[in-house]
Coordinates of C-alpha atoms in Angstrom, one line a residue:
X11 CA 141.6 -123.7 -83.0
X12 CA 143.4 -120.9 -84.7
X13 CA 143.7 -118.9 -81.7
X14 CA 145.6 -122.2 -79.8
X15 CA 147.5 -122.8 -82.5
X16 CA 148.7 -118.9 -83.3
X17 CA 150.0 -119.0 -79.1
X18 CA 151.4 -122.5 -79.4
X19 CA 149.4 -124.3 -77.3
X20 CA 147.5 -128.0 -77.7
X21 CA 144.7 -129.2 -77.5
X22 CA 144.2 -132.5 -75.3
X23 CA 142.1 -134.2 -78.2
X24 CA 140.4 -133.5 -81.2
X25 CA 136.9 -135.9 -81.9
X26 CA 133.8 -135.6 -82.2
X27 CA 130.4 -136.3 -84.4
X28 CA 129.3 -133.8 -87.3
X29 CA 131.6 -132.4 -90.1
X30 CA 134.4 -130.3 -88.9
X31 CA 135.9 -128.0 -91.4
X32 CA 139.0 -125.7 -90.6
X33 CA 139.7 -122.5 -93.0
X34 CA 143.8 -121.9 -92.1
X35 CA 145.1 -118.4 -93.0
X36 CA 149.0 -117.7 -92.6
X37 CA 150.9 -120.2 -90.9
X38 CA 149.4 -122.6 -88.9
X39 CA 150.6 -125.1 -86.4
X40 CA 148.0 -127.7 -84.4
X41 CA 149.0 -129.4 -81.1
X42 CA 146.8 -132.8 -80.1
X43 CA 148.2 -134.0 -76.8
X44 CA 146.0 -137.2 -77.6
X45 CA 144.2 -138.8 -80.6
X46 CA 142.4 -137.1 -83.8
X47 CA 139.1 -138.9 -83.3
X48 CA 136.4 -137.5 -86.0
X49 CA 132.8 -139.6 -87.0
X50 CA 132.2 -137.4 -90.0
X51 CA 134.0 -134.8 -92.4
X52 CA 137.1 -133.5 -91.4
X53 CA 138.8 -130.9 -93.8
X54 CA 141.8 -128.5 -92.9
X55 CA 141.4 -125.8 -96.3
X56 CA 144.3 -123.7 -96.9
X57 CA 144.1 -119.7 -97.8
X58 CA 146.3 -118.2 -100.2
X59 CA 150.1 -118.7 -99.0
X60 CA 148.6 -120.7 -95.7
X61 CA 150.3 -123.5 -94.9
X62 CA 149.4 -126.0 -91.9
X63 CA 151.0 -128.6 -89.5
X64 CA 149.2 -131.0 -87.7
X65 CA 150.9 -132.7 -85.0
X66 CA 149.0 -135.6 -83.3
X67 CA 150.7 -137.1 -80.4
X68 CA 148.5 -140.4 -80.3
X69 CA 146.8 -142.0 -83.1
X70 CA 144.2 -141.1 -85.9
X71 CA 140.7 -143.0 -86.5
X72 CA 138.5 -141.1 -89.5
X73 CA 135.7 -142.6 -90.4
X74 CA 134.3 -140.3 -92.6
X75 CA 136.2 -138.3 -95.7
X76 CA 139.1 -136.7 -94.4
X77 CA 140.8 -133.9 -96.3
X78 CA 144.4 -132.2 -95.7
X79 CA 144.9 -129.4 -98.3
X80 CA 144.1 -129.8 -102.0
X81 CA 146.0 -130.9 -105.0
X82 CA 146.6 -127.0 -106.1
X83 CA 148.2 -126.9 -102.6
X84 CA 150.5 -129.5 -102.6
X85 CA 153.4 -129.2 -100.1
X86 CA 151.7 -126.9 -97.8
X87 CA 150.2 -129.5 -95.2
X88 CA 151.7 -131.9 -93.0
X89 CA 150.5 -134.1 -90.4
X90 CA 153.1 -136.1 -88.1
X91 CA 151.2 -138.6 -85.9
X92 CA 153.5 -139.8 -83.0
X93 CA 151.1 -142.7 -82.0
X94 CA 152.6 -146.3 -81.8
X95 CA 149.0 -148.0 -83.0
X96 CA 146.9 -147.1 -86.0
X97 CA 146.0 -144.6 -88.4
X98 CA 142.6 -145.9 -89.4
X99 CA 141.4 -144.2 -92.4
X100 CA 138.0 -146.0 -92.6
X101 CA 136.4 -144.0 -95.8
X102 CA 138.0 -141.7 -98.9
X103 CA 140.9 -139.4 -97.9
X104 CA 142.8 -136.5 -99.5
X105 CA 146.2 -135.6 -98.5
X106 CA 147.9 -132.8 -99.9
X107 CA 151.5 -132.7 -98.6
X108 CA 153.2 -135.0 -96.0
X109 CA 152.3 -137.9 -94.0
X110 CA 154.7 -138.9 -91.4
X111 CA 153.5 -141.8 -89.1
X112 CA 156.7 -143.9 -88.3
X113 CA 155.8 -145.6 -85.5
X114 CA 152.0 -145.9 -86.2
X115 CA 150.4 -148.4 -88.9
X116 CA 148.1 -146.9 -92.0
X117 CA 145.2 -148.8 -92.1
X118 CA 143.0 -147.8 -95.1
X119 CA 139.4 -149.0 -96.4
X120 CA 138.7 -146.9 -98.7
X121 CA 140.9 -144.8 -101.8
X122 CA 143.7 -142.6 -100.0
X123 CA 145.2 -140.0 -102.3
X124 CA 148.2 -138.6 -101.8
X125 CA 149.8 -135.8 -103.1
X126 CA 153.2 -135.8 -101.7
X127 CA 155.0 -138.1 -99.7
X128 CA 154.1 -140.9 -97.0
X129 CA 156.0 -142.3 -94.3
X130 CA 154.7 -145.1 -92.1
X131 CA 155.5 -148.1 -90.4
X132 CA 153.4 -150.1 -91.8
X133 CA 150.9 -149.9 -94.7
X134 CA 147.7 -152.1 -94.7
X135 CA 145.3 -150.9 -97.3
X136 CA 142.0 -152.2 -97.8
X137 CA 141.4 -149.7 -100.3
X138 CA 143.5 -148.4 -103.6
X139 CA 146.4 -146.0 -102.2
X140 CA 147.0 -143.2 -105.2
X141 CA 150.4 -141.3 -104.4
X142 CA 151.4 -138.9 -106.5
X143 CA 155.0 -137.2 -106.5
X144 CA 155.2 -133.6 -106.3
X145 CA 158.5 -131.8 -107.2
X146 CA 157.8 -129.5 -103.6
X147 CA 158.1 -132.6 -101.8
X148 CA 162.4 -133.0 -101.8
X149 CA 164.5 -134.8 -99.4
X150 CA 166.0 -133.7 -96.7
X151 CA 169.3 -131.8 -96.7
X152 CA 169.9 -134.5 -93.9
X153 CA 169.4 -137.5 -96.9
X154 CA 170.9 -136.1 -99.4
X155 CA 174.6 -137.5 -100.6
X156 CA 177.1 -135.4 -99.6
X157 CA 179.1 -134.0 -103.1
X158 CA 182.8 -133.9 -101.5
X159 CA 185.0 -136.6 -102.6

């Protein structure tokens, strides 16, 4: 995957069975045409100044942990997911940075954490949702009020 997302390209989908675990170094960006579909571990793991975006076009079922960034790392991982239906976090999740989902509802069973910020539709959590502000995580220049009289 670093190889796509280093030349910009996408990958249809992304799911599967077993753990999948992705080291990112530098400055990485992932294209899903389709659905992030995983049935055990999925962790993206930043290096040292690494940063990640994850860009899902359709919709997001873990069932297993899922883990975006770490704590330490706050800020430096996003996921957008452009899917109208669900984001269906079925066990413990981590997520380290930014969650947009605006069109899609969150659907949690068991703790999310979030370090960061998170922007859905709709939340329905079966589960405790921890979210933690972290001073990286600003508005926009776009939402800010503008100072002139």
């Amino acid at each position: 995957l670093d190889d796509v997302a280093k030349r910009g390209r996408q990958v249809a989908s992304l799911h599967g069975k077993g753990p999948l675990e992705l080291r990112v170094t530098g400055h990485v960006a992932i294209f899903v045409a389709g659905d992030l579909a995983v049935d055990d571990d999925f962790t993206i793991e930043l290096g040292p100044s690494s940063s990640v975006d994850l860009f899902v076009a359709g919709n997001v079922r873990a069932s297993a942990r899922f883990t975006l960034g770490a704590a330490s790392q706050a800020g430096r991982a996003r996921l957008y997911v452009g899917g109208s239906g669900t984001l269906d976090i079925q066990s413990e999740a981590l997520i380290a940075g930014s969650l947009y989902a605006s069109r899609a509802e969150l659907v949690t069973r068991g703790t999310l954490t979030v370090y960061g910020s998170l922007f859905v539709r709709r939340a329905a959590p079966l589960g405790d949702i921890d979210l933690h502000y972290d001073v990286s995580q600003r508005s926009p220049v776009s939402c800010q009020v503008d100072p002139s009289p």
